[in-house]
Amino acid sequence: QVQLVESGGGVVQPGRSLRLSCAASGFTFSTYGMHWVRQAPGKGLAWVAVISYDGTHKHYADSVKGRFTISRDNSKNTLYLQMNSLRAEDTAVYYCAKDHYYESSGYYAIDYWGQGTLVTVPS
Amino acid sequence: QSVLTQPPSASGTPGQRVTISCSGSSSFFGSNYIYWYKEIPGTAPKLLIYRNDQRPSGVPDRFSGSKSGTSASLAISGLRSEDEADYYCAAWDDSLSGRYVFGTGTKVTVL
């Protein structure tokens, strides 16, 4: 069964950096795109970024473009999110999620989610 | 600002049918598949419907999805207490630079 386990969350001061990781198992990681999605306290789901199965295509939400970088290591079955210049409004639970489409690099959707890791940036 | 709009809340008594709408622009809906997710606060979201009307294995047939024109709908029939949750529609928007868009979310309450 698909398992996605996020780590790396915590409390970080505004302007600092943090890197999230997501360990994947139960599927062939190197053949599926991967997403990060976040949910601020009391708010709805907000998509953050996606990376294609081979890492060659990346897309970002406008709110994080230029500050966050999504990457993957297919040899380690691990997804990453490097978050720089963090702001109070980045406070959220961050979910790692698996893409629905096999070897897609142009069309994406989410089918499985991790349990999330909390990132807190005090104001 | 989401391009997919959902009613903030919906409710019903056990056994009733509840429908949640997801609306947007014709340009967006015309070429994109709609996905639906269920989220119980404090737990990971779960896929309910993919490609407008397809159910993953393990999802009860009480859940059904449809899409027509500039809106999509999720119907829950035979409402049960465990259906009380937040529900989100979503779709890939390949205009501009590409993004995955979530709806505004609907809180379903079982009375």
XYZ file of N, CA and C in Angstrom:
702
model
N 0.835 -1.180 0.000
C 0.000 0.000 0.000
C 0.883 1.247 0.000
N 0.353 2.303 -0.591
C 1.096 3.560 -0.674
C 1.262 4.154 0.715
N 2.514 4.507 1.017
C 2.809 5.207 2.273
C 3.666 6.426 1.980
N 3.270 7.545 2.555
C 3.994 8.790 2.412
C 4.189 9.364 3.807
N 5.450 9.550 4.199
C 5.742 10.005 5.556
C 6.589 11.269 5.494
N 5.966 12.377 5.912
C 6.646 13.665 5.908
C 7.455 13.854 7.185
N 8.503 14.654 7.068
C 9.301 15.024 8.239
C 9.952 16.376 7.980
N 10.487 16.965 9.043
C 11.217 18.214 8.890
C 10.488 19.454 9.354
N 9.232 19.313 9.727
C 8.487 20.481 10.189
C 8.969 20.972 11.541
N 8.519 22.148 11.934
C 8.893 22.706 13.223
C 8.638 24.198 13.260
N 9.164 24.830 14.293
C 9.029 26.281 14.429
C 10.278 26.941 13.855
N 10.079 27.905 12.977
C 11.209 28.590 12.331
C 10.908 30.076 12.294
N 11.905 30.888 12.519
C 11.730 32.337 12.558
C 11.521 32.911 11.161
N 10.782 34.007 11.070
C 10.577 34.637 9.756
C 11.904 34.952 9.086
N 11.930 34.701 7.763
C 13.135 34.955 6.994
C 14.106 33.785 6.933
N 13.909 32.788 7.797
C 14.801 31.629 7.817
C 14.328 30.558 6.844
N 15.083 29.460 6.802
C 14.799 28.381 5.861
C 14.478 27.081 6.584
N 13.830 26.185 5.852
C 13.482 24.868 6.380
C 13.363 23.923 5.198
N 13.783 22.673 5.385
C 13.614 21.680 4.330
C 12.750 20.538 4.831
N 11.676 20.278 4.093
C 10.794 19.149 4.385
C 11.199 17.956 3.529
N 10.989 16.776 4.082
C 11.233 15.531 3.348
C 9.989 14.675 3.370
N 9.877 13.806 2.382
C 8.761 12.865 2.319
C 9.293 11.528 1.838
N 9.247 10.526 2.696
C 9.692 9.185 2.342
C 8.523 8.398 1.774
N 8.698 7.871 0.561
C 7.617 7.177 -0.129
C 7.891 5.676 -0.203
N 6.837 4.895 -0.115
C 6.946 3.450 -0.269
C 5.610 2.893 -0.747
N 5.650 1.661 -1.232
C 4.428 0.994 -1.660
C 4.076 1.207 -3.119
N 4.887 1.948 -3.859
C 4.694 2.149 -5.291
C 6.049 2.473 -5.907
N 6.112 2.448 -7.236
C 7.362 2.751 -7.931
C 7.522 4.265 -7.996
N 8.249 4.799 -7.036
C 8.358 6.244 -6.843
C 8.821 6.955 -8.112
N 9.755 6.373 -8.813
C 10.381 7.035 -9.962
C 9.465 7.166 -11.168
N 8.252 6.644 -11.093
C 7.341 6.703 -12.230
C 6.118 7.594 -11.985
N 6.095 8.306 -10.880
C 4.963 9.183 -10.582
C 5.439 10.571 -10.141
N 4.729 11.577 -10.614
C 4.947 12.909 -10.107
C 4.560 12.987 -8.638
N 5.027 14.051 -7.976
C 4.748 14.226 -6.560
C 4.420 15.682 -6.278
N 3.556 15.891 -5.289
C 3.081 17.233 -4.948
C 3.369 17.566 -3.490
N 3.379 18.861 -3.208
C 3.247 19.380 -1.854
C 1.971 20.223 -1.808
N 1.195 20.025 -0.765
C -0.041 20.773 -0.526
C 0.003 21.235 0.924
N -0.528 22.410 1.205
C -0.534 22.887 2.582
C -1.928 23.302 3.025
N -2.089 23.350 4.331
C -3.360 23.773 4.908
C -3.062 24.622 6.133
N -3.327 25.905 6.026
C -3.157 26.818 7.153
C -4.224 26.530 8.202
N -3.964 26.871 9.453
C -4.926 26.592 10.525
C -6.310 27.152 10.222
N -7.314 26.284 10.227
C -8.682 26.715 9.994
C -9.020 27.059 8.553
N -8.106 26.802 7.640
C -8.317 27.152 6.228
C -8.434 25.910 5.362
N -8.673 26.117 4.080
C -8.800 25.027 3.138
C -7.451 24.554 2.598
N -7.532 23.562 1.715
C -6.336 23.015 1.097
C -5.785 23.991 0.062
N -4.460 24.105 0.010
C -3.811 24.993 -0.958
C -2.629 24.257 -1.573
N -2.670 24.083 -2.856
C -1.581 23.420 -3.574
C -0.326 24.286 -3.559
N 0.836 23.642 -3.400
C 2.097 24.374 -3.307
C 2.968 24.150 -4.546
N 3.183 22.880 -4.908
C 4.097 22.597 -6.017
C 3.946 21.152 -6.467
N 4.400 20.891 -7.692
C 4.449 19.534 -8.232
C 5.751 19.361 -8.984
N 6.261 18.140 -8.974
C 7.451 17.779 -9.741
C 7.131 16.528 -10.546
N 7.558 16.500 -11.779
C 7.296 15.336 -12.630
C 8.081 14.126 -12.137
N 7.746 12.973 -12.665
C 8.324 11.720 -12.206
C 9.851 11.695 -12.314
N 10.375 12.397 -13.320
C 11.827 12.372 -13.550
C 12.502 13.663 -13.093
N 11.741 14.544 -12.508
C 12.307 15.782 -11.975
C 12.538 16.881 -12.989
N 12.158 16.665 -14.239
C 12.470 17.660 -15.271
C 11.440 18.785 -15.359
N 10.244 18.560 -14.864
C 9.198 19.577 -14.897
C 8.746 19.902 -13.479
N 8.650 21.196 -13.197
C 8.212 21.657 -11.881
C 7.238 22.818 -12.067
N 6.233 22.866 -11.230
C 5.277 23.962 -11.227
C 5.055 24.404 -9.786
N 4.831 25.709 -9.605
C 4.676 26.266 -8.262
C 3.453 27.168 -8.179
N 2.878 27.242 -6.988
C 1.858 28.247 -6.727
C 2.519 29.618 -6.711
N 1.785 30.634 -7.136
C 2.340 31.987 -7.164
C 2.830 32.428 -5.791
N 2.159 31.976 -4.751
C 2.479 32.422 -3.395
C 3.853 31.942 -2.899
N 4.420 30.932 -3.553
C 5.714 30.403 -3.106
C 6.797 30.488 -4.179
N 6.400 30.906 -5.374
C 7.356 30.942 -6.486
C 8.534 31.842 -6.130
N 9.751 31.332 -6.368
C 10.952 32.100 -6.062
C 11.459 31.903 -4.640
N 10.650 31.335 -3.758
C 11.064 31.103 -2.362
C 11.181 29.607 -2.051
N 10.299 28.802 -2.636
C 10.288 27.357 -2.373
C 10.819 26.607 -3.586
N 11.487 25.478 -3.330
C 11.985 24.624 -4.405
C 11.623 23.175 -4.111
N 10.947 22.555 -5.061
C 10.605 21.141 -4.946
C 11.673 20.323 -5.668
N 12.045 19.190 -5.089
C 13.034 18.318 -5.719
C 12.775 16.886 -5.274
N 13.451 15.966 -5.909
C 13.272 14.554 -5.569
C 14.567 13.792 -5.789
N 14.716 12.701 -5.050
C 15.830 11.787 -5.236
C 15.226 10.405 -5.459
N 15.156 9.999 -6.711
C 14.510 8.729 -7.034
C 15.298 7.530 -6.504
N 16.591 7.701 -6.261
C 17.374 6.600 -5.707
C 17.059 6.367 -4.232
N 16.502 7.391 -3.587
C 16.152 7.297 -2.162
C 14.638 7.294 -1.931
N 13.862 7.296 -3.004
C 12.392 7.349 -2.881
C 11.944 8.494 -1.972
N 12.547 9.643 -2.161
C 12.297 10.771 -1.265
C 12.013 12.051 -2.047
N 11.012 12.776 -1.568
C 10.617 14.077 -2.102
C 11.044 15.145 -1.102
N 11.405 16.315 -1.610
C 11.839 17.406 -0.741
C 11.090 18.699 -1.074
N 11.049 19.578 -0.070
C 10.585 20.943 -0.289
C 11.520 21.869 0.489
N 12.327 22.614 -0.240
C 13.203 23.607 0.371
C 12.427 24.915 0.466
N 12.266 25.418 1.674
C 11.478 26.630 1.899
C 12.404 27.721 2.431
N 12.558 28.764 1.658
C 13.413 29.899 2.049
C 12.562 31.135 2.303
N 13.152 32.112 2.971
C 12.473 33.382 3.240
C 11.073 33.159 3.787
N 10.973 32.337 4.802
C 9.669 31.972 5.338
C 8.960 33.158 5.978
N 7.634 33.137 5.838
C 6.774 34.209 6.343
C 5.732 33.609 7.275
N 5.123 34.464 8.074
C 4.069 33.980 8.980
C 2.953 33.290 8.207
N 2.658 33.770 7.021
C 1.568 33.183 6.230
C 1.909 31.821 5.634
N 3.147 31.371 5.806
C 3.523 30.020 5.392
C 3.204 28.986 6.479
N 2.756 29.446 7.636
C 2.374 28.536 8.715
C 1.239 27.631 8.250
N 1.485 26.318 8.312
C 0.493 25.366 7.806
C 0.960 23.942 8.084
N 0.031 23.018 7.935
C 0.399 21.610 7.811
C 0.741 21.374 6.347
N 1.899 20.782 6.107
C 2.357 20.505 4.754
C 2.208 19.014 4.463
N 1.459 18.722 3.399
C 1.216 17.344 2.982
C 2.031 17.013 1.740
N 2.612 15.855 1.760
C 3.209 15.258 0.571
C 2.109 14.427 -0.100
N 2.061 14.436 -1.423
C 0.995 13.704 -2.106
C 1.505 13.104 -3.415
N 0.992 11.956 -3.744
C 1.380 11.228 -4.961
C 0.488 11.630 -6.128
N 1.066 11.761 -7.303
C 0.271 12.062 -8.479
C -0.467 10.826 -8.982
N -1.585 11.066 -9.641
C -2.461 9.993 -10.121
C -1.973 9.363 -11.408
N -1.191 10.129 -12.215
C -0.873 9.706 -13.569
C 0.540 9.145 -13.688
N 0.641 8.013 -14.363
C 1.904 7.323 -14.593
C 2.768 8.114 -15.583
N 3.971 8.450 -15.161
C 4.965 9.102 -16.021
C 4.424 10.327 -16.744
N 3.609 11.113 -16.064
C 3.087 12.329 -16.670
C 4.040 13.492 -16.454
N 4.108 14.349 -17.456
C 4.896 15.568 -17.269
C 4.116 16.796 -17.721
N 2.812 16.635 -17.925
C 2.039 17.778 -18.379
C 0.657 17.903 -17.784
N 0.197 16.869 -17.136
C -1.143 16.874 -16.558
C -1.085 16.120 -15.240
N -1.633 16.738 -14.194
C -1.440 16.184 -12.863
C -2.736 16.146 -12.058
N -2.761 15.234 -11.094
C -3.841 15.165 -10.106
C -3.301 14.349 -8.937
N -3.953 14.429 -7.800
C -3.475 13.773 -6.584
C -4.357 12.591 -6.248
N -3.717 11.447 -5.900
C -4.534 10.326 -5.435
C -4.228 9.866 -4.018
N -2.995 9.993 -3.542
C -2.673 9.589 -2.175
C -1.968 10.727 -1.446
N -2.222 10.769 -0.136
C -1.706 11.831 0.712
C -0.959 11.249 1.918
N 0.053 11.994 2.377
C 0.684 11.662 3.651
C -0.113 12.254 4.797
N 0.398 12.088 6.007
C -0.284 12.580 7.200
C 0.033 14.038 7.503
N 1.071 14.565 6.897
C 1.386 15.981 7.064
C 2.409 16.262 8.150
N 3.072 17.403 8.005
C 4.011 17.887 9.006
C 3.765 19.375 9.209
N 3.770 19.819 10.444
C 3.393 21.198 10.763
C 4.611 22.117 10.714
N 4.451 23.208 9.990
C 5.452 24.264 9.944
C 4.839 25.514 10.570
N 5.530 26.069 11.544
C 5.043 27.270 12.225
C 6.080 28.372 12.090
N 5.628 29.507 11.546
C 6.473 30.686 11.419
C 5.820 31.778 12.249
N 6.343 32.103 13.404
C 5.708 33.097 14.275
C 5.716 34.471 13.627
N 4.692 35.222 13.923
C 4.619 36.579 13.349
C 5.299 37.590 14.263
N -7.002 33.183 -4.333
C -8.417 33.111 -4.704
C -8.644 31.889 -5.591
N -9.500 30.969 -5.154
C -9.747 29.754 -5.920
C -10.660 30.049 -7.096
N -10.419 29.333 -8.215
C -11.300 29.458 -9.361
C -12.435 28.456 -9.277
N -12.432 27.611 -8.252
C -13.476 26.614 -8.049
C -14.249 26.974 -6.773
N -15.532 27.220 -6.936
C -16.348 27.684 -5.819
C -17.284 26.586 -5.330
N -17.271 26.364 -4.028
C -18.167 25.398 -3.390
C -18.981 26.108 -2.317
N -20.159 25.568 -2.001
C -20.904 26.139 -0.866
C -20.144 25.835 0.414
N -20.137 26.763 1.368
C -19.363 26.537 2.589
C -19.884 25.397 3.443
N -21.165 25.095 3.350
C -21.700 24.046 4.202
C -22.868 23.321 3.528
N -23.104 22.100 3.997
C -24.245 21.293 3.580
C -24.567 20.364 4.746
N -25.819 19.950 4.835
C -26.177 19.075 5.947
C -27.341 18.173 5.570
N -27.512 17.126 6.343
C -28.617 16.213 6.141
C -28.721 15.264 7.317
N -29.844 14.584 7.392
C -30.028 13.587 8.434
C -29.574 12.226 7.919
N -29.309 11.297 8.806
C -28.876 9.970 8.353
C -29.852 9.361 7.357
N -29.310 8.830 6.258
C -30.117 8.216 5.224
C -30.465 9.147 4.084
N -30.336 10.454 4.299
C -30.665 11.418 3.250
C -29.569 11.486 2.192
N -29.883 12.201 1.121
C -28.939 12.441 0.042
C -28.494 13.901 0.115
N -27.183 14.114 0.033
C -26.620 15.460 0.057
C -25.813 15.657 -1.227
N -25.946 16.821 -1.820
C -25.192 17.132 -3.033
C -24.355 18.382 -2.812
N -23.103 18.328 -3.254
C -22.173 19.454 -3.133
C -21.782 19.882 -4.541
N -21.886 21.174 -4.804
C -21.535 21.686 -6.123
C -20.131 22.273 -6.136
N -19.573 22.331 -7.325
C -18.230 22.893 -7.548
C -18.322 23.626 -8.880
N -18.261 24.944 -8.845
C -18.490 25.698 -10.076
C -17.291 26.565 -10.428
N -17.166 26.860 -11.710
C -16.066 27.680 -12.180
C -16.343 28.194 -13.570
N -15.304 28.682 -14.216
C -15.475 29.261 -15.548
C -15.602 28.163 -16.597
N -16.236 28.509 -17.708
C -16.418 27.540 -18.793
C -15.069 27.146 -19.387
N -14.130 28.076 -19.421
C -12.820 27.757 -19.988
C -12.096 26.749 -19.119
N -12.290 26.838 -17.831
C -11.638 25.904 -16.919
C -12.304 24.537 -16.963
N -13.604 24.506 -16.912
C -14.324 23.234 -16.841
C -14.325 22.473 -18.141
N -14.180 23.178 -19.238
C -14.320 22.527 -20.519
C -13.321 21.417 -20.772
N -12.119 21.543 -20.231
C -11.059 20.616 -20.615
C -10.397 19.928 -19.439
N -10.944 20.026 -18.250
C -10.265 19.480 -17.079
C -11.130 18.475 -16.326
N -10.477 17.411 -15.877
C -11.147 16.443 -15.036
C -11.244 16.976 -13.610
N -12.348 16.652 -12.950
C -12.569 17.062 -11.570
C -12.293 15.888 -10.626
N -11.622 16.180 -9.550
C -11.342 15.208 -8.497
C -12.021 15.689 -7.219
N -12.425 14.738 -6.373
C -13.060 15.070 -5.098
C -12.326 14.376 -3.957
N -12.156 15.122 -2.859
C -11.448 14.600 -1.687
C -12.299 14.806 -0.441
N -12.129 13.886 0.502
C -12.767 13.988 1.811
C -11.672 14.209 2.845
N -11.902 15.151 3.742
C -10.926 15.410 4.790
C -11.617 15.485 6.139
N -11.227 14.594 7.001
C -11.643 14.678 8.399
C -10.552 15.441 9.123
N -10.878 16.553 9.803
C -9.857 17.375 10.457
C -8.892 16.543 11.288
N -7.592 16.808 11.079
C -6.564 16.089 11.813
C -6.086 14.822 11.131
N -6.712 14.498 9.994
C -6.278 13.300 9.264
C -5.965 13.666 7.823
N -5.285 12.763 7.123
C -4.918 13.014 5.736
C -6.151 13.001 4.842
N -6.238 13.898 3.854
C -7.335 13.841 2.887
C -7.327 12.498 2.148
N -8.500 12.145 1.630
C -8.665 10.872 0.932
C -9.373 11.119 -0.396
N -8.889 10.456 -1.445
C -9.524 10.582 -2.757
C -10.853 9.846 -2.780
N -11.906 10.540 -3.226
C -13.239 9.938 -3.322
C -13.645 9.657 -4.771
N -13.373 10.632 -5.641
C -13.781 10.555 -7.040
C -12.634 11.069 -7.898
N -12.327 10.375 -8.993
C -11.349 10.872 -9.938
C -11.955 10.921 -11.345
N -11.376 11.766 -12.174
C -11.859 11.942 -13.553
C -13.376 12.124 -13.619
N -13.863 13.020 -12.825
C -15.278 13.465 -12.804
C -16.232 12.501 -12.111
N -16.149 11.193 -12.428
C -17.197 10.289 -11.959
C -16.707 8.885 -11.621
N -15.391 8.717 -11.503
C -14.838 7.392 -11.223
C -14.516 7.241 -9.742
N -14.886 6.070 -9.200
C -14.624 5.796 -7.787
C -13.423 4.883 -7.638
N -12.452 5.266 -6.799
C -11.346 4.333 -6.507
C -11.893 3.103 -5.778
N -11.155 2.024 -5.861
C -11.580 0.836 -5.127
C -11.610 1.152 -3.636
N -12.625 0.653 -2.965
C -12.751 0.883 -1.526
C -13.664 2.034 -1.172
N -13.986 2.882 -2.134
C -14.921 3.991 -1.874
C -16.343 3.470 -2.111
N -17.205 3.622 -1.130
C -18.573 3.089 -1.269
C -19.318 3.725 -2.434
N -20.234 2.956 -3.025
C -20.989 3.487 -4.169
C -22.041 4.501 -3.730
N -22.084 4.816 -2.441
C -22.940 5.908 -1.968
C -22.399 7.258 -2.469
N -21.132 7.284 -2.853
C -20.501 8.496 -3.349
C -20.495 8.463 -4.873
N -20.961 9.542 -5.488
C -20.958 9.619 -6.936
C -20.616 11.030 -7.380
N -19.959 11.111 -8.538
C -19.572 12.409 -9.076
C -20.115 12.600 -10.465
N -20.327 13.866 -10.831
C -20.786 14.194 -12.165
C -20.236 15.559 -12.554
N -20.260 15.805 -13.849
C -19.788 17.092 -14.362
C -20.631 17.460 -15.566
N -21.054 18.721 -15.610
C -21.844 19.198 -16.728
C -21.652 20.695 -16.891
N -21.295 21.104 -18.083
C -21.115 22.530 -18.327
C -20.037 23.126 -17.447
N -20.416 24.148 -16.687
C -19.449 24.856 -15.857
C -19.568 24.475 -14.392
N -20.013 23.255 -14.120
C -20.061 22.815 -12.732
C -19.911 21.311 -12.626
N -19.521 20.899 -11.436
C -19.434 19.482 -11.101
C -20.151 19.283 -9.774
N -20.504 18.046 -9.495
C -21.214 17.758 -8.260
C -20.735 16.464 -7.636
N -20.754 16.447 -6.324
C -20.519 15.227 -5.552
C -21.803 14.936 -4.796
N -22.321 13.728 -4.957
C -23.527 13.328 -4.242
C -23.186 12.238 -3.241
N -23.739 12.385 -2.051
C -23.602 11.366 -1.010
C -25.006 10.882 -0.702
N -25.273 9.632 -1.010
C -26.589 9.076 -0.717
C -26.505 8.203 0.530
N -27.636 7.969 1.177
C -27.632 7.165 2.403
C -26.664 7.730 3.427
N -26.782 9.032 3.694
C -25.843 9.748 4.564
C -25.629 9.018 5.888
N -24.351 8.940 6.289
C -23.989 8.278 7.540
C -23.178 9.220 8.400
N -23.095 8.951 9.679
C -22.386 9.833 10.605
C -20.912 9.980 10.208
N -20.345 8.919 9.669
C -18.921 8.996 9.292
C -18.665 9.833 8.035
N -19.744 10.300 7.406
C -19.592 11.178 6.248
C -19.374 12.630 6.665
N -19.514 12.904 7.958
C -19.294 14.270 8.431
C -17.816 14.619 8.281
N -17.541 15.583 7.416
C -16.165 15.913 7.049
C -16.180 17.142 6.150
N -14.978 17.565 5.741
C -14.833 18.610 4.729
C -14.580 17.955 3.380
N -15.198 18.495 2.346
C -15.078 17.941 1.001
C -14.557 19.016 0.051
N -13.594 18.626 -0.788
C -12.971 19.554 -1.721
C -13.002 18.994 -3.136
N -13.338 19.834 -4.097
C -13.125 19.485 -5.492
C -11.764 20.042 -5.897
N -11.224 19.537 -7.003
C -9.915 19.999 -7.459
C -9.736 19.627 -8.920
N -8.840 20.352 -9.582
C -8.533 20.051 -10.977
C -7.217 20.703 -11.353
N -6.574 20.144 -12.360
C -5.350 20.731 -12.907
C -5.712 21.843 -13.884
N -5.101 22.983 -13.702
C -5.324 24.125 -14.581
C -4.063 24.309 -15.410
N -4.136 23.965 -16.687
C -2.928 24.033 -17.512
C -2.774 25.361 -18.259
N -3.584 26.330 -17.875
C -3.376 27.658 -18.448
C -2.163 28.302 -17.778
N -1.618 29.281 -18.395
C -0.443 29.981 -17.853
C 0.658 28.986 -17.490
N 1.092 28.983 -16.249
C 2.242 28.161 -15.873
C 1.874 26.817 -15.289
N 0.599 26.507 -15.163
C 0.181 25.226 -14.620
C 0.061 25.241 -13.112
N -1.044 24.740 -12.619
C -1.257 24.667 -11.184
C -2.392 23.697 -10.895
N -2.404 23.151 -9.674
C -3.492 22.283 -9.241
C -4.369 23.125 -8.332
N -5.629 23.223 -8.677
C -6.520 24.132 -7.975
C -7.507 23.348 -7.117
N -7.629 23.745 -5.863
C -8.647 23.175 -4.978
C -9.844 24.099 -4.889
N -11.016 23.507 -4.718
C -12.202 24.299 -4.437
C -12.132 24.886 -3.041
N -13.096 25.716 -2.734
C -13.115 26.431 -1.458
C -13.501 25.544 -0.283
N -14.011 24.354 -0.565
C -14.319 23.402 0.497
C -15.733 23.512 1.024
N -16.326 22.367 1.345
C -17.683 22.304 1.904
C -17.670 21.438 3.151
N -18.185 21.989 4.234
C -18.307 21.236 5.478
C -19.660 20.525 5.487
N -19.642 19.204 5.518
C -20.882 18.428 5.586
C -21.140 18.027 7.030
N -22.330 18.359 7.486
C -22.740 18.018 8.847
C -23.883 17.022 8.798
N -23.771 15.963 9.577
C -24.844 14.977 9.686
C -25.638 15.300 10.949
N -26.879 15.695 10.736
C -27.702 16.192 11.848
C -28.216 15.082 12.751
